[in-house]
Coordinates of C-alpha atoms in Angstrom, one line a residue:
X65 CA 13.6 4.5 2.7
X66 CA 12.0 7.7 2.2
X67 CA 12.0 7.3 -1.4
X68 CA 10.4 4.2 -1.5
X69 CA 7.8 5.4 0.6
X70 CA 7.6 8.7 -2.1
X71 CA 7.4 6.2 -5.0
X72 CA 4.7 4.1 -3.1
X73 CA 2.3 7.4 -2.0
X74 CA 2.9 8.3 -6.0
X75 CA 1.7 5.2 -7.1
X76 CA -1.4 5.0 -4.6
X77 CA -2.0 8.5 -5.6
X78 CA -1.6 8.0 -9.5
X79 CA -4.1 5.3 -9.3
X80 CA -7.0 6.7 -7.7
X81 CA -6.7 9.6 -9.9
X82 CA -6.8 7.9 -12.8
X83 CA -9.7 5.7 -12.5
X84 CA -11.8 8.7 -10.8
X85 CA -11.0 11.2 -13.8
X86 CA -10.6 9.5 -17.1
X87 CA -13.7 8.2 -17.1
X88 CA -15.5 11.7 -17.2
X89 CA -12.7 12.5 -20.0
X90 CA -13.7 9.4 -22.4
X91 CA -16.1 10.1 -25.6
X92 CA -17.5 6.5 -25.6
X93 CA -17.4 4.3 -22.3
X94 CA -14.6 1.5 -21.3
X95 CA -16.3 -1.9 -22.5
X96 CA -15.2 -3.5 -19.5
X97 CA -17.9 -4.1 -17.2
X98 CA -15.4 -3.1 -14.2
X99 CA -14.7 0.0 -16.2
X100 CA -11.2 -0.9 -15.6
X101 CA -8.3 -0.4 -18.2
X102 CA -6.1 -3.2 -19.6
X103 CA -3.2 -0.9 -21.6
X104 CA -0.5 -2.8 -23.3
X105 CA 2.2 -0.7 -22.4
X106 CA 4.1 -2.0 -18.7
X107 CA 4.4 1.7 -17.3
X108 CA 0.7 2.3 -18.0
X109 CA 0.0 -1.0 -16.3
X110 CA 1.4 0.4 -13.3
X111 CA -0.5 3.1 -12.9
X112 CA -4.0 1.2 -13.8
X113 CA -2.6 -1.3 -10.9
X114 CA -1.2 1.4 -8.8
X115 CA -3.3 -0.1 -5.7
X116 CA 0.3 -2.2 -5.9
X117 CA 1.8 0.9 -4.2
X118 CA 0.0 -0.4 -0.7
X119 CA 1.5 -3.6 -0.4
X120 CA 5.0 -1.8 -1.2
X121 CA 3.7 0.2 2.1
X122 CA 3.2 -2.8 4.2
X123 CA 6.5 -4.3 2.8
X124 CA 8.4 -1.0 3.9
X125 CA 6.9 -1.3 7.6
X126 CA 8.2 -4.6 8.1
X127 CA 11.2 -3.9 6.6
X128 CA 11.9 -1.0 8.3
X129 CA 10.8 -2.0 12.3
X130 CA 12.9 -4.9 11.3
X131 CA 15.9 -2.9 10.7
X132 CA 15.6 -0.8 13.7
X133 CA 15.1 -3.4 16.1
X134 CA 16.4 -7.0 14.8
X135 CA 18.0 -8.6 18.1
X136 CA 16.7 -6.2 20.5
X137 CA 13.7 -7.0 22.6
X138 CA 11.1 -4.3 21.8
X139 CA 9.0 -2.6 24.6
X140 CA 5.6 -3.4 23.4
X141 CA 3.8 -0.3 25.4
X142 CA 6.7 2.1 24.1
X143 CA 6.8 0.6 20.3
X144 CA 2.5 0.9 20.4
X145 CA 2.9 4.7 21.5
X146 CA 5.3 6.0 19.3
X147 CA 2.9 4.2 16.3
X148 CA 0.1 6.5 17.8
X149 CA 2.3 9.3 17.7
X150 CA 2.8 8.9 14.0
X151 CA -1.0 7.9 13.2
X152 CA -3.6 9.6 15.3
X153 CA -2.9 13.2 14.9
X154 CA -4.3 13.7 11.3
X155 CA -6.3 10.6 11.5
X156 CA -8.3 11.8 14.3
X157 CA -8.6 15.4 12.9
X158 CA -10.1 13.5 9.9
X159 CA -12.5 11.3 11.8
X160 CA -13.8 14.8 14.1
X161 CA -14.2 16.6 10.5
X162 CA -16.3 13.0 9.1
X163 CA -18.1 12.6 11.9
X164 CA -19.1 16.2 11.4
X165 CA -20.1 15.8 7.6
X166 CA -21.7 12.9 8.0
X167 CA -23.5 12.8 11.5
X168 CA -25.9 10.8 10.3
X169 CA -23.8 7.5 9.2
X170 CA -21.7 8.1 12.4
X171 CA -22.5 6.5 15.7
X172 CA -20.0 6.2 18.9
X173 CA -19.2 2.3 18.5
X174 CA -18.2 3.0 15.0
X175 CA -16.2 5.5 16.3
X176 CA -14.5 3.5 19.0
X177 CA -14.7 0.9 16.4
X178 CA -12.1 3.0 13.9
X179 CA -10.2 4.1 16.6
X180 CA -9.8 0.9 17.9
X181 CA -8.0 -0.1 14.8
X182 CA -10.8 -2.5 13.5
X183 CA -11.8 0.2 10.9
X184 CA -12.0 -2.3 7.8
X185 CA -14.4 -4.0 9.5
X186 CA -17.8 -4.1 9.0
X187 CA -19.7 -1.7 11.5
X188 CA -17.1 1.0 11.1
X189 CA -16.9 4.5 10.6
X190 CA -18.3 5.0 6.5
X191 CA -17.8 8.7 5.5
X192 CA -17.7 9.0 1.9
X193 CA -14.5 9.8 0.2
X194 CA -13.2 10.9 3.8
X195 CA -12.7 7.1 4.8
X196 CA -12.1 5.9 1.8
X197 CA -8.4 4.7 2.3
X198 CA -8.8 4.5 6.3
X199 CA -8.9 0.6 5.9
X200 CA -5.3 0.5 5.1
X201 CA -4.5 2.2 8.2
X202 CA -6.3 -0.5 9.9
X203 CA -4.6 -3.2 8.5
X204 CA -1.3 -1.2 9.7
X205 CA -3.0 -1.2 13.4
X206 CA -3.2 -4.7 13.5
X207 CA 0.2 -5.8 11.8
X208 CA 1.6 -3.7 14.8
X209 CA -0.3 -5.6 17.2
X210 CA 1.6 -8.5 15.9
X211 CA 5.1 -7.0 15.4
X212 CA 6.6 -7.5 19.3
X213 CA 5.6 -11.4 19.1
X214 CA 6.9 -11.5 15.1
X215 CA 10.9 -10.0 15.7
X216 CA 11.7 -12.0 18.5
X217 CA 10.2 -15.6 16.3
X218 CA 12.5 -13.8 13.7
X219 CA 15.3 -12.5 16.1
X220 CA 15.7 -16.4 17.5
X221 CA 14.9 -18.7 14.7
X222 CA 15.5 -16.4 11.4
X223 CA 13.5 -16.4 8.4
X224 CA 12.6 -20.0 8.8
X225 CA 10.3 -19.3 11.1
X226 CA 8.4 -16.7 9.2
X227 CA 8.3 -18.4 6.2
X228 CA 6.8 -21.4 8.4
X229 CA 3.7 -18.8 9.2
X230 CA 3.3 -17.4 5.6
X231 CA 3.1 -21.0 4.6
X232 CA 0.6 -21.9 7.7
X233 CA -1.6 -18.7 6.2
X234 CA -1.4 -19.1 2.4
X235 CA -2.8 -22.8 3.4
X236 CA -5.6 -21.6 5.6
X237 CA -7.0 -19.2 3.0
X238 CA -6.7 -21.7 0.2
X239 CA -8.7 -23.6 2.3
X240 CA -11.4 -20.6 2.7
X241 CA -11.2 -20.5 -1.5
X242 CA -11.6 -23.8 -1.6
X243 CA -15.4 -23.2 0.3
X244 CA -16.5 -21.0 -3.0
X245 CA -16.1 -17.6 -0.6
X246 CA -16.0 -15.6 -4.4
X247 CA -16.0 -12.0 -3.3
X248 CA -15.8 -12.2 0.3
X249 CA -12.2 -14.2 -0.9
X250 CA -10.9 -11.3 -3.2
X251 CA -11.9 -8.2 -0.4
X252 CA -10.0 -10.2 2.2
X253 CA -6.7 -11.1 0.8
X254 CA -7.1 -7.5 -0.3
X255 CA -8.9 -5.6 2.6
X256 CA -7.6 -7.3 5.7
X257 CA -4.3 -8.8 7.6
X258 CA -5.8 -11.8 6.6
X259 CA -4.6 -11.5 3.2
X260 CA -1.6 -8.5 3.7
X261 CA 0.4 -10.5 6.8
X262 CA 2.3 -12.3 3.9
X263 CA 3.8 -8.8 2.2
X264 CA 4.8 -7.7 6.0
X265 CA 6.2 -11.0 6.8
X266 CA 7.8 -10.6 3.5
X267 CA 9.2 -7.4 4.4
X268 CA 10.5 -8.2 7.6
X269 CA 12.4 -11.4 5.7
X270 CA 14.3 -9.2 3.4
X271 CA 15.5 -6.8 6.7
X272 CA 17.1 -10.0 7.7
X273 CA 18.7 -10.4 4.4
X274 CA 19.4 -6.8 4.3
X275 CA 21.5 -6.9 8.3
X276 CA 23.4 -9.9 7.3
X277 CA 24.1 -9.9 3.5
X278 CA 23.6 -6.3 2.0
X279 CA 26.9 -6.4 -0.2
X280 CA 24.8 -9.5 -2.5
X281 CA 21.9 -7.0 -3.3
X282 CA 24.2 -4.1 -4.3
X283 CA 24.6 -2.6 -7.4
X284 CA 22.2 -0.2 -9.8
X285 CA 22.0 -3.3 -12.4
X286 CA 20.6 -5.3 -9.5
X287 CA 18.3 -2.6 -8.2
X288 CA 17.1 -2.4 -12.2
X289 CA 16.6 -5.6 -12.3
X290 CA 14.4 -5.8 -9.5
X291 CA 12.6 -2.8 -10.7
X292 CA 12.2 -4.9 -14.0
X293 CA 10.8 -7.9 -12.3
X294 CA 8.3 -6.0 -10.3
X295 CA 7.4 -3.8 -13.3
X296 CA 6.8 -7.3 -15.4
X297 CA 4.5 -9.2 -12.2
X298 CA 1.9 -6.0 -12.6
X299 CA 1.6 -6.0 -16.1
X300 CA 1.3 -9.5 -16.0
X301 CA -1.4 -9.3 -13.2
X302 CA -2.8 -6.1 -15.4
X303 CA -3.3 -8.5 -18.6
X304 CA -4.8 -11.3 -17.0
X305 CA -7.4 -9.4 -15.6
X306 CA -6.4 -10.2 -12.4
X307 CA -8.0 -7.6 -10.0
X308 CA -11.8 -8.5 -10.4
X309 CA -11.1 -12.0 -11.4
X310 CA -11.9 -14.6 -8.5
X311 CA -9.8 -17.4 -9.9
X312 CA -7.1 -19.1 -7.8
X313 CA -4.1 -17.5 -9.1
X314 CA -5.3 -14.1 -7.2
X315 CA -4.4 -16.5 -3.9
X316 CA -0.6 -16.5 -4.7
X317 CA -0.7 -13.0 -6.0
X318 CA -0.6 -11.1 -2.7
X319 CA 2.8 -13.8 -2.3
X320 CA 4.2 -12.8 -5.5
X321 CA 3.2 -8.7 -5.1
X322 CA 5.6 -9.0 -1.5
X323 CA 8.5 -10.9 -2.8
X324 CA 8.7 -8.4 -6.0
X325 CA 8.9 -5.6 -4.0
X326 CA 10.9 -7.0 -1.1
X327 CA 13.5 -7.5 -3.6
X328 CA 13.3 -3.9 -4.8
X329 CA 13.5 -2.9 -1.7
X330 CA 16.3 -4.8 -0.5
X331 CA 18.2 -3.8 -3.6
X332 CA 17.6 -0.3 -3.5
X333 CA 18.3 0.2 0.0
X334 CA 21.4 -1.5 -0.4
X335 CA 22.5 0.9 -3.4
X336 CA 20.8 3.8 -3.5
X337 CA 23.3 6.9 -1.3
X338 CA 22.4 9.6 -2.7
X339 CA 22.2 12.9 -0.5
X340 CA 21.5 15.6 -3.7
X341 CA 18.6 18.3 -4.3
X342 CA 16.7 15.6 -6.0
X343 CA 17.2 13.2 -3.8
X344 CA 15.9 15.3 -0.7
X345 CA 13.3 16.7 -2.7
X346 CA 12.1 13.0 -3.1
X347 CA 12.8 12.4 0.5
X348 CA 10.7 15.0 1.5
X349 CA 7.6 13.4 -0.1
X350 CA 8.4 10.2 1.5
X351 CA 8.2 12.0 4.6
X352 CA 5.1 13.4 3.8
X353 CA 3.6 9.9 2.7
X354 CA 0.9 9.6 5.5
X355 CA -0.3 12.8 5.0
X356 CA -0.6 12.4 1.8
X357 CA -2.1 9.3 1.9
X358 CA -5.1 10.1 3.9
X359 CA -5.7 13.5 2.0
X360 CA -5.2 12.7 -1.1
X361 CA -8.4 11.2 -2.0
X362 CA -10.5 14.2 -1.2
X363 CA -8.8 16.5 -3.1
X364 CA -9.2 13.9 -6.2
X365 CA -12.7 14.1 -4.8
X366 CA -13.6 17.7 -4.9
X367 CA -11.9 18.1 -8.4
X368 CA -13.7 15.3 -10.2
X369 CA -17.6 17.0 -7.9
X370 CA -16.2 20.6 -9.6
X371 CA -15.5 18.6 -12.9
X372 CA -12.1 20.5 -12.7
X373 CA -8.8 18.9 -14.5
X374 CA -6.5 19.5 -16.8
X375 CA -6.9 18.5 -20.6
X376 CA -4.1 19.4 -22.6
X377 CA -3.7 16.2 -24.5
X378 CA -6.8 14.6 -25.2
X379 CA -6.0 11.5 -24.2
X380 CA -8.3 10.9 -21.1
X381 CA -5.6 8.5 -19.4
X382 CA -2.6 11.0 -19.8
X383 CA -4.6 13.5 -18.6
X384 CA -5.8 12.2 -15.5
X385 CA -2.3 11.6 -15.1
X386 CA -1.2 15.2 -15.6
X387 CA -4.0 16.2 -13.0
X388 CA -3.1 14.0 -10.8
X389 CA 0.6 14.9 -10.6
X390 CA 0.2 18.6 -11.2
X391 CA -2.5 19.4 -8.9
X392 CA -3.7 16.6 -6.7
X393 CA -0.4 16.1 -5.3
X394 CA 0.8 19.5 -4.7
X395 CA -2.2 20.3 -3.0
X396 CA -1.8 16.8 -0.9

């Protein structure tokens, strides 16, 4: 699990990087009015997408509160502390030092308003690059809210059940689409539970499969395979322009994103046993994952304000890559 999480940070981290520092590094601007990047190569695609690695994030948290407590009733007050534990320390430090930077876009409801878990909501806390990513952590927030209610639906009724309420959702905001929302469409399937509950549900779907039927996911050409398929969706996604497009194939993509890397996940998890330097190096960066989700940003920040990277290729794509991976995560 740890390495999923590593590989999911990676990708979150790769992509911000990228689209903050190549442009600086290009002779002639990208003719996209976006300024995004459309490379034929699948790999590349990844990292020009690498906003995917979030919904791998909110597919891991189902998948792994399903795991740990899949016919067992969960105490809600215990199961909400021991999220706090894991989110508030740094978060809080962060808001204090925001607050602090920016005293002037900070008031005490927006405060209470982040804090409260509503922080991808308007009226929130807005503190330049030190917020940028907080809205993720909100969405977390509130998918825990739901989590008690969702493993006992799934604990007494199986995957039926959540399948039933990712159906009942996917309607509703098809019916929102279908009111000509345009933008305010595309930031909430990506911005808010609204349009992330599916790739949680999904998550918590493939922990079910995972208890009962791990021996039919096993095996490294199956965990390829998955890797392949997933790879494949987000250079598909990548090529059709997908990400600023407001057309109605960006409804079932938030669907598609969750089942892709459900399957990985199942597959790997159900493989993967390895216990060598490599593989605890890895680990340890999957441990590190919410740290170095919330931090990383700034440092990508301050490098592209000091106009520091590296530039050993040429190739302003590769090496905002290089940067990315040789200092922005180290220093993460």
């Amino acid at each position: 699990m740890d390495h999923l999480r590593a590989y999911a940070a990676v990708l979150v981290l790769l992509y911000h990087g990228v689209h903050a520092i190549s442009p600086h590094l290009r002779s002639t601007p990208n003719s996209d009015p976006h300024g995004w990047l459309y490379p034929g190569d699948p790999f590349a695609a990844l990292v020009v997408e690498g906003h995917t690695g979030v919904a791998l994030f909110m597919v891991l948290s189902g998948f792994i509160f399903t795991v740990g407590t899949l016919g067992k009733d969960v105490r809600y007050g215990r199961f909400l502390g021991n999220r706090a534990l894991r989110i508030f320390p740094l978060y809080v430090v962060l808001v204090i030092v925001g607050t602090g930077a920016y005293r002037k876009s900070a008031d005490l409801l927006a405060v209470v308003q982040s804090l409260a878990g509503l922080g991808n909501l308007p009226g929130s806390l807005s503190l330049g690059d030190v917020s940028q990513v907080w809205w993720a952590i909100a969405v977390e927030l509130q998918f825990y809210l739901l989590f008690p209610l969702l493993i006992r639906l799934l604990s007494r009724h199986g995957p039926p059940a959540l399948l039933k309420l990712l159906a009942a959702v996917a309607v509703i905001r098809a019916l929102v689409w279908a009111t000509g929302g345009g933008v305010g469409v595309n930031s909430m399937l990506y911005y808010s539970l609204a349009g992330r509950i599916d790739q949680f549900l999904l998550g918590m779907v493939a922990a079910w499969i995972f208890v009962h039927h791990r021996d039919r996911f096993r095996g490294p050409v199956k965990v390829a395979a998955a890797s392949t398929l997933a790879l494949t969706a987000v250079w598909l996604f990548n090529s059709a322009h997908a990400y600023h497009e407001g057309r109605a194939g960006r409804l079932l993509w938030v669907d598609v994103e969750g089942a892709v890397w459900a399957l990985v996940v199942l597959t790997y998890v159900a493989t993967v046993t390895s216990t060598g330097r490599v593989s605890r190096a890895l680990a340890k960066v999957g441990e590190l994952s919410f740290s170095v989700y919330l931090l990383h940003y700034l440092v990508v920040s301050a490098l592209v304000t000091r106009r520091e990277w590296l530039e050993p290729t040429g190739r302003p794509v590769v090496d905002a890559v290089l940067t990315t991976a040789v200092l922005v995560l180290p220093v993460s």
